[in-house]
């Protein structure tokens, strides 16, 4: 039993010992199916705190012949599988954590020689006869063992992309590492000694040199999770049952920590969900592990439309993103789309695969991003926030003329890239204009009817502000009349989100007049029956 070869199951045992362990062993059903096939090369990328290491440790505990783990898996989903015992503890597993190796190796350029020497030394203990010729190459060592014994290996690499991410400017370290990966996994020879390869990290495979080294890998990412979607975070059903067990309000958990849309699954951030269950505090658990060092420089990049897009998403809108241009490395960021795509991989944004849009997934991330935006202030954002607060104040003062003037100003100065051509474009400007409301209100609920009928917003104050701030129903009209807008709110059935709300309520009608190019606004207090 070694550090890298056939490690024991103690790391996975720690996860099982935890008060909350959510069973993700169903993933093994998939890996069992692809063992010893061309699909047995998997790169599964996901953000920090999404259980990457737990998954790598689980696969090691299940497959490694250095473990005796039947009892560990006896109550987990995989134990019901017909081939559960067939593969249990049957394989030579090499498990590498590249992040961990950096320190003992003495830096990034030494990582490959360090891994190779340590792993070959451990392999010699298992296969002393397989080394008639001394080798410093790990792929060659695996090839020699296979030639002598016919044995195949399962190779699991955790934080596989740390050198691609953090050592982007160190060409030699990257080159050596990419050559190492190519030797391990590419070509005819590796198919003889690889039973399964499982790489996990934050970034998908880099689209230049690494791509050619690893283009035989199936990729599962935050953009395209495919069949692994339910194993990438906690699913809605899993969170529901935890909320019940820990007596937490599921709707509140959902608002704070849900929002990653992976294939057909709503996926939650596991670390945050576990923290809120054990501590009962609704807050951002993100900053306890992720650093602003990554995201602040990103959102401060001076690309056309980036800042408007960030403001739009913070205000609750979705923004179109072309994810195809991102090269999956941090050096080659060339556009707004590259920044947004990287933020999706980092978990700061959600992604809608069908609509190809990015959005802020939940309240936790909204707070994080707002803090990140403010931690290295954009001057224009500070001025913008002031304008946005003036707009909110005018709304609460029921001063329709001032509201119209403020919206006009915000459109011209901050959202000029949004061309006015329908109610939807007006609603994009409106979400930006009311950004300051996010301090006091939940993310606005969009009640969009089909067709060209109307686009309205419902702002519900957070519980602590309920006595000071009214709920707002905002109705938008395009080239019509503000009175019609307010009347329409009255005539329409109220959105369900408002029915249970007991505080004050303001009806806000906003119209944009195409010929005069002006906004009009009318605000009335709603008298409940």
Short mmCIF file of C-alpha atoms in Angstrom, two decimals, residues 52-245:
data_model
loop_
_atom_site.label_atom_id
_atom_site.label_comp_id
_atom_site.label_asym_id
_atom_site.label_seq_id
_atom_site.Cartn_x
_atom_site.Cartn_y
_atom_site.Cartn_z
CA UNK A 52 -14.05 16.77 -6.54
CA UNK A 53 -11.66 15.21 -4.04
CA UNK A 54 -14.37 13.21 -2.27
CA UNK A 55 -15.29 11.68 -5.65
CA UNK A 56 -11.65 10.88 -6.50
CA UNK A 57 -11.25 9.29 -3.04
CA UNK A 58 -14.48 7.30 -3.48
CA UNK A 59 -13.30 5.82 -6.81
CA UNK A 60 -9.95 4.95 -5.24
CA UNK A 61 -11.58 3.28 -2.23
CA UNK A 62 -13.85 1.25 -4.52
CA UNK A 63 -11.32 0.06 -7.10
CA UNK A 64 -8.00 -0.08 -5.25
CA UNK A 65 -6.74 -3.48 -4.27
CA UNK A 66 -4.96 -1.71 -1.43
CA UNK A 67 -8.38 -1.37 0.20
CA UNK A 68 -10.87 -3.71 1.75
CA UNK A 69 -13.92 -1.54 1.39
CA UNK A 70 -16.95 -3.81 1.02
CA UNK A 71 -18.33 -2.66 4.37
CA UNK A 72 -17.91 1.02 3.42
CA UNK A 73 -20.05 0.66 0.32
CA UNK A 74 -22.54 -1.84 1.76
CA UNK A 75 -25.23 0.80 2.41
CA UNK A 76 -24.50 2.95 -0.63
CA UNK A 77 -26.30 2.94 -3.97
CA UNK A 78 -23.55 1.09 -5.84
CA UNK A 79 -23.96 -1.97 -3.60
CA UNK A 80 -27.30 -2.69 -5.31
CA UNK A 81 -25.56 -2.94 -8.67
CA UNK A 82 -25.16 -6.44 -10.15
CA UNK A 83 -21.45 -5.93 -10.83
CA UNK A 84 -20.75 -4.36 -7.41
CA UNK A 85 -18.43 -7.13 -6.21
CA UNK A 86 -16.99 -7.90 -9.62
CA UNK A 87 -14.94 -4.69 -9.61
CA UNK A 88 -14.64 -4.03 -5.87
CA UNK A 89 -10.97 -3.73 -4.81
CA UNK A 90 -9.82 -5.56 -7.94
CA UNK A 91 -7.45 -3.09 -9.57
CA UNK A 92 -4.10 -1.43 -9.26
CA UNK A 93 -4.95 2.23 -8.74
CA UNK A 94 -2.57 5.16 -9.10
CA UNK A 95 -4.04 8.22 -7.36
CA UNK A 96 -2.26 11.56 -7.78
CA UNK A 97 -3.20 14.91 -6.27
CA UNK A 98 -1.22 17.43 -8.32
CA UNK A 99 -1.95 20.32 -5.95
CA UNK A 100 -0.53 18.36 -3.03
CA UNK A 101 2.53 17.25 -5.03
CA UNK A 102 3.64 20.84 -5.69
CA UNK A 103 5.08 21.38 -2.20
CA UNK A 104 7.07 18.14 -1.62
CA UNK A 105 8.24 18.25 -5.24
CA UNK A 106 9.82 21.65 -4.58
CA UNK A 107 7.87 23.63 -7.16
CA UNK A 108 6.00 23.23 -10.42
CA UNK A 109 8.97 22.26 -12.59
CA UNK A 110 9.77 19.33 -10.31
CA UNK A 111 6.24 17.90 -10.20
CA UNK A 112 6.65 15.42 -13.08
CA UNK A 113 10.02 13.96 -11.92
CA UNK A 114 8.73 13.79 -8.33
CA UNK A 115 5.55 11.90 -9.32
CA UNK A 116 7.43 9.59 -11.67
CA UNK A 117 10.18 8.66 -9.18
CA UNK A 118 7.82 8.10 -6.25
CA UNK A 119 5.30 6.09 -8.25
CA UNK A 120 7.92 3.91 -9.98
CA UNK A 121 9.55 3.18 -6.58
CA UNK A 122 6.16 2.03 -5.24
CA UNK A 123 5.40 -0.03 -8.36
CA UNK A 124 8.73 -1.87 -7.95
CA UNK A 125 7.52 -3.20 -4.60
CA UNK A 126 4.49 -4.77 -6.32
CA UNK A 127 6.26 -5.85 -9.52
CA UNK A 128 9.97 -6.33 -8.80
CA UNK A 129 10.46 -8.52 -11.91
CA UNK A 130 9.01 -5.98 -14.33
CA UNK A 131 12.01 -3.68 -14.30
CA UNK A 132 14.90 -5.34 -16.10
CA UNK A 133 15.70 -1.92 -17.55
CA UNK A 134 15.87 1.12 -15.25
CA UNK A 135 13.33 3.76 -16.30
CA UNK A 136 12.49 7.25 -15.16
CA UNK A 137 9.36 7.34 -17.28
CA UNK A 138 6.12 6.37 -15.56
CA UNK A 139 4.32 5.52 -18.84
CA UNK A 140 7.21 3.23 -19.76
CA UNK A 141 7.09 1.56 -16.33
CA UNK A 142 3.35 0.87 -16.71
CA UNK A 143 3.98 -0.48 -20.18
CA UNK A 144 6.70 -2.85 -18.86
CA UNK A 145 4.44 -4.14 -16.09
CA UNK A 146 1.64 -4.73 -18.59
CA UNK A 147 3.98 -6.59 -20.97
CA UNK A 148 5.09 -8.90 -18.17
CA UNK A 149 1.82 -9.46 -16.28
CA UNK A 150 -1.03 -8.26 -18.54
CA UNK A 151 -2.16 -6.02 -15.65
CA UNK A 152 -4.05 -2.79 -16.40
CA UNK A 153 -4.20 0.29 -14.20
CA UNK A 154 -6.83 2.75 -13.03
CA UNK A 155 -5.33 6.23 -12.93
CA UNK A 156 -7.06 8.96 -10.93
CA UNK A 157 -5.69 12.50 -11.02
CA UNK A 158 -7.16 15.11 -8.68
CA UNK A 159 -6.58 18.85 -9.36
CA UNK A 160 -5.24 17.72 -12.73
CA UNK A 161 -5.29 21.29 -14.12
CA UNK A 162 -3.46 23.12 -11.33
CA UNK A 163 -0.37 23.62 -13.51
CA UNK A 164 -2.54 24.84 -16.39
CA UNK A 165 -4.32 27.31 -14.08
CA UNK A 166 -1.70 28.55 -11.67
CA UNK A 167 1.49 28.14 -13.65
CA UNK A 168 0.19 29.55 -16.90
CA UNK A 169 3.23 31.76 -17.33
CA UNK A 170 5.72 28.95 -16.67
CA UNK A 171 6.10 27.49 -20.14
CA UNK A 172 8.59 24.78 -19.14
CA UNK A 173 6.49 23.42 -16.27
CA UNK A 174 3.43 23.30 -18.54
CA UNK A 175 5.33 21.71 -21.42
CA UNK A 176 6.79 18.97 -19.20
CA UNK A 177 3.41 18.26 -17.64
CA UNK A 178 1.58 18.12 -20.98
CA UNK A 179 4.22 15.73 -22.34
CA UNK A 180 3.78 13.59 -19.22
CA UNK A 181 -0.02 13.45 -19.77
CA UNK A 182 0.48 12.64 -23.45
CA UNK A 183 2.82 9.77 -22.57
CA UNK A 184 0.39 8.43 -19.96
CA UNK A 185 -2.82 8.53 -21.97
CA UNK A 186 -2.32 9.06 -25.69
CA UNK A 187 -1.66 6.53 -28.42
CA UNK A 188 -1.88 2.77 -28.77
CA UNK A 189 0.46 1.81 -25.92
CA UNK A 190 -1.65 3.40 -23.11
CA UNK A 191 -4.75 1.49 -24.28
CA UNK A 192 -2.85 -1.66 -23.26
CA UNK A 193 -2.24 -0.58 -19.66
CA UNK A 194 -5.17 1.80 -18.91
CA UNK A 195 -8.32 0.28 -17.42
CA UNK A 196 -9.83 3.66 -16.53
CA UNK A 197 -8.50 7.23 -16.42
CA UNK A 198 -10.38 9.76 -14.32
CA UNK A 199 -9.17 13.38 -14.21
CA UNK A 200 -10.88 15.99 -12.09
CA UNK A 201 -10.17 19.71 -11.74
CA UNK A 202 -11.74 23.11 -12.36
CA UNK A 203 -10.94 23.73 -16.00
CA UNK A 204 -11.81 21.52 -18.95
CA UNK A 205 -8.95 20.37 -21.17
CA UNK A 206 -7.01 23.29 -22.63
CA UNK A 207 -7.81 23.83 -26.27
CA UNK A 208 -4.27 24.06 -27.57
CA UNK A 209 -1.38 21.78 -26.67
CA UNK A 210 -3.24 19.87 -23.97
CA UNK A 211 -6.09 19.16 -26.36
CA UNK A 212 -3.90 17.13 -28.67
CA UNK A 213 -2.40 15.35 -25.66
CA UNK A 214 -5.81 14.42 -24.26
CA UNK A 215 -8.28 14.49 -27.15
CA UNK A 216 -9.28 10.90 -26.38
CA UNK A 217 -10.96 12.07 -23.13
CA UNK A 218 -14.72 12.44 -22.68
CA UNK A 219 -15.34 15.78 -21.01
CA UNK A 220 -18.02 16.53 -18.42
CA UNK A 221 -18.13 20.23 -17.54
CA UNK A 222 -20.31 23.00 -16.07
CA UNK A 223 -21.19 23.85 -19.69
CA UNK A 224 -21.97 20.30 -20.71
CA UNK A 225 -22.27 17.87 -17.78
CA UNK A 226 -24.06 15.16 -19.77
CA UNK A 227 -24.81 11.98 -17.82
CA UNK A 228 -22.68 12.98 -14.83
CA UNK A 229 -24.93 16.01 -14.03
CA UNK A 230 -26.51 14.51 -10.87
CA UNK A 231 -23.06 13.63 -9.47
CA UNK A 232 -21.55 17.11 -9.85
CA UNK A 233 -23.34 18.75 -6.89
CA UNK A 234 -26.33 18.07 -4.64
CA UNK A 235 -29.60 17.56 -6.51
CA UNK A 236 -32.90 19.16 -5.48
CA UNK A 237 -34.23 15.88 -4.01
CA UNK A 238 -31.06 15.43 -1.93
CA UNK A 239 -31.32 18.97 -0.57
CA UNK A 240 -35.04 18.59 0.17
CA UNK A 241 -34.45 15.56 2.34
CA UNK A 242 -31.54 17.27 4.16
CA UNK A 243 -33.71 20.35 4.80
CA UNK A 244 -36.38 18.10 6.30
CA UNK A 245 -33.88 16.23 8.46
#
